[in-house]
Amino acid sequence: MLMYILIAGGLVSVTMAIHAAGFSALLRAMMRSRALATTGFWPVTRLAIGLTCWLVLIHLVEIVAWGLFYFWSGCLPDAESAFYFSGVTYTTLGYGELLLPKAWRMLAPLEALMGILMCGLSTGLFFAFLVRLIGNWMLRTIGSEPHAAAPMTTSSIVR
């Protein structure tokens, strides 16, 4: 039983490390490119699409990490089943046509919990990023210069 708990803790740690590394790379790239000061419909649209692609990539890497474990540990018969099960579980779809062996079944709800948490973090970052970009765009259209490092509140938008 202790072995299963340690493995589960390791998978959770790997998931959090992948997400943290992906977020860190994304934030560093945004700061280097001064992306938060971007204004205009097409530049903001391009950045939103790029951010979405990067976040999806982070989640796919996390799904692959769980899938590789399921495959290498023999929990599922082949790589396709392992990655499919991981994706369905991580996204909380849970179709139920594939099941882990009884000894490993508690990993499925844990992976689903990690998927919910990591998707929530990504949603928060995506929302914060778009609020900043849209706010800067609105400030520029009324004559103020955007400031990437300045805190933005709803009262600064509605002047």
Coordinates of C-alpha atoms in Angstrom, one line a residue:
M1 CA 0.0 0.0 0.0
L2 CA 2.8 2.4 0.9
M3 CA 4.3 1.8 -2.6
Y4 CA 1.1 2.9 -4.3
I5 CA 0.9 6.0 -2.1
L6 CA 4.5 6.9 -3.0
I7 CA 3.9 6.4 -6.7
A8 CA 0.8 8.5 -6.6
G9 CA 2.7 11.2 -4.8
G10 CA 5.4 11.0 -7.5
L11 CA 2.9 11.4 -10.3
V12 CA 1.3 14.3 -8.6
S13 CA 4.7 15.9 -8.1
V14 CA 5.6 15.3 -11.8
T15 CA 2.3 16.9 -12.9
M16 CA 2.9 20.0 -10.7
A17 CA 6.5 20.3 -11.9
I18 CA 5.5 20.1 -15.6
H19 CA 2.8 22.8 -15.0
A20 CA 5.2 25.0 -13.0
A21 CA 7.9 24.7 -15.7
G22 CA 5.4 25.4 -18.5
F23 CA 4.0 28.5 -16.7
S24 CA 7.5 29.7 -15.9
A25 CA 8.6 29.4 -19.5
L26 CA 5.4 31.1 -20.7
L27 CA 5.7 34.0 -18.2
R28 CA 9.4 34.6 -19.0
A29 CA 8.6 34.7 -22.8
M30 CA 5.7 37.1 -22.2
M31 CA 7.9 39.4 -20.1
R32 CA 10.8 39.3 -22.6
S33 CA 8.5 40.1 -25.5
R34 CA 6.6 42.8 -23.5
A35 CA 3.4 40.9 -24.5
L36 CA 1.4 42.5 -21.7
A37 CA 1.8 45.9 -23.3
T38 CA 0.4 44.7 -26.6
T39 CA -2.7 46.4 -28.0
G40 CA -4.9 46.1 -31.1
F41 CA -7.3 43.4 -32.2
W42 CA -4.9 41.3 -34.3
P43 CA -1.9 41.4 -32.0
V44 CA -4.1 40.5 -29.0
T45 CA -5.8 37.8 -31.0
R46 CA -2.4 36.3 -32.0
L47 CA -1.2 36.4 -28.4
A48 CA -4.5 34.7 -27.2
I49 CA -4.1 32.0 -29.7
G50 CA -0.4 31.5 -28.8
L51 CA -1.3 31.4 -25.1
T52 CA -4.0 28.8 -25.8
C53 CA -1.7 26.6 -27.8
W54 CA 1.0 26.8 -25.1
L55 CA -1.5 25.9 -22.3
V56 CA -2.9 23.0 -24.3
L57 CA 0.7 21.7 -24.9
I58 CA 1.4 21.8 -21.1
H59 CA -1.7 19.7 -20.5
L60 CA -0.9 17.3 -23.2
V61 CA 2.6 16.7 -21.7
E62 CA 0.9 16.0 -18.3
I63 CA -1.5 13.6 -19.9
V64 CA 1.4 11.8 -21.6
A65 CA 3.3 11.6 -18.3
W66 CA 0.4 9.7 -16.7
G67 CA -0.2 7.6 -19.8
L68 CA 3.5 6.6 -19.9
F69 CA 3.2 5.4 -16.3
Y70 CA 0.1 3.4 -17.0
F71 CA 1.8 1.8 -20.0
W72 CA 5.2 1.1 -18.4
S73 CA 3.6 -0.3 -15.2
G74 CA 1.4 -2.6 -17.2
C75 CA -1.8 -1.1 -16.0
L76 CA -3.2 -1.0 -19.5
P77 CA -2.5 -3.4 -22.4
D78 CA -1.0 -0.9 -24.9
A79 CA 0.2 2.6 -25.3
E80 CA -2.9 3.8 -27.2
S81 CA -5.1 2.6 -24.3
A82 CA -2.9 4.1 -21.7
F83 CA -2.8 7.6 -23.4
Y84 CA -6.5 7.4 -24.2
F85 CA -7.4 6.5 -20.6
S86 CA -5.1 9.2 -19.3
G87 CA -6.7 11.8 -21.5
V88 CA -10.2 10.8 -20.6
T89 CA -9.4 10.7 -16.9
Y90 CA -7.4 14.0 -16.8
T91 CA -10.2 15.9 -18.5
T92 CA -12.7 14.2 -16.2
L93 CA -14.8 12.8 -19.1
G94 CA -14.4 9.3 -17.6
Y95 CA -16.1 7.2 -20.3
G96 CA -15.5 4.0 -18.2
E97 CA -14.8 1.5 -21.0
L98 CA -11.2 1.1 -19.7
L99 CA -10.4 0.4 -16.1
L100 CA -7.1 0.2 -14.2
P101 CA -6.3 -3.0 -12.3
K102 CA -7.8 -3.0 -8.8
A103 CA -4.5 -2.2 -7.1
W104 CA -4.1 0.9 -9.2
R105 CA -7.7 2.2 -9.3
M106 CA -7.2 5.1 -6.9
L107 CA -4.9 6.7 -9.4
A108 CA -7.8 7.5 -11.7
P109 CA -9.6 9.9 -9.3
L110 CA -6.2 11.4 -8.4
E111 CA -5.4 12.1 -12.0
A112 CA -8.8 13.6 -12.5
L113 CA -8.2 15.9 -9.5
M114 CA -4.9 17.0 -10.9
G115 CA -6.5 17.7 -14.2
I116 CA -9.2 19.9 -12.6
L117 CA -6.6 21.8 -10.6
M118 CA -4.2 22.3 -13.5
C119 CA -7.0 23.3 -15.8
G120 CA -8.1 25.8 -13.1
L121 CA -4.7 27.3 -12.9
S122 CA -4.5 27.6 -16.7
T123 CA -7.9 29.2 -16.8
G124 CA -6.8 31.7 -14.2
L125 CA -3.7 32.6 -16.1
F126 CA -5.6 32.9 -19.4
F127 CA -8.2 35.1 -17.8
A128 CA -5.6 37.4 -16.1
F129 CA -3.7 37.7 -19.4
L130 CA -6.7 38.6 -21.5
V131 CA -8.0 41.1 -18.9
R132 CA -4.7 42.9 -19.0
L133 CA -4.5 42.9 -22.8
I134 CA -8.1 44.1 -23.2
G135 CA -7.6 46.7 -20.5
N136 CA -4.4 48.0 -22.2
W137 CA -6.2 48.1 -25.5
M138 CA -9.1 50.1 -24.0
L139 CA -6.7 52.5 -22.3
R140 CA -4.9 53.1 -25.5
T141 CA -8.1 53.8 -27.4
I142 CA -9.0 56.5 -24.9
G143 CA -5.6 58.1 -25.0
S144 CA -3.6 56.6 -22.2
E145 CA -0.4 54.6 -22.7
P146 CA -0.5 50.9 -21.5
H147 CA 1.9 49.9 -18.8
A148 CA 2.8 46.2 -18.6
A149 CA 3.9 46.3 -15.0
A150 CA 1.2 48.5 -13.7
P151 CA -1.6 46.8 -11.7
M152 CA -4.9 47.0 -13.5
T153 CA -8.3 47.3 -11.9
T154 CA -11.8 47.7 -13.2
S155 CA -11.7 51.3 -12.0
S156 CA -8.7 52.1 -14.2
I157 CA -10.7 50.9 -17.3
V158 CA -13.9 52.9 -16.5
R159 CA -12.6 56.4 -16.3

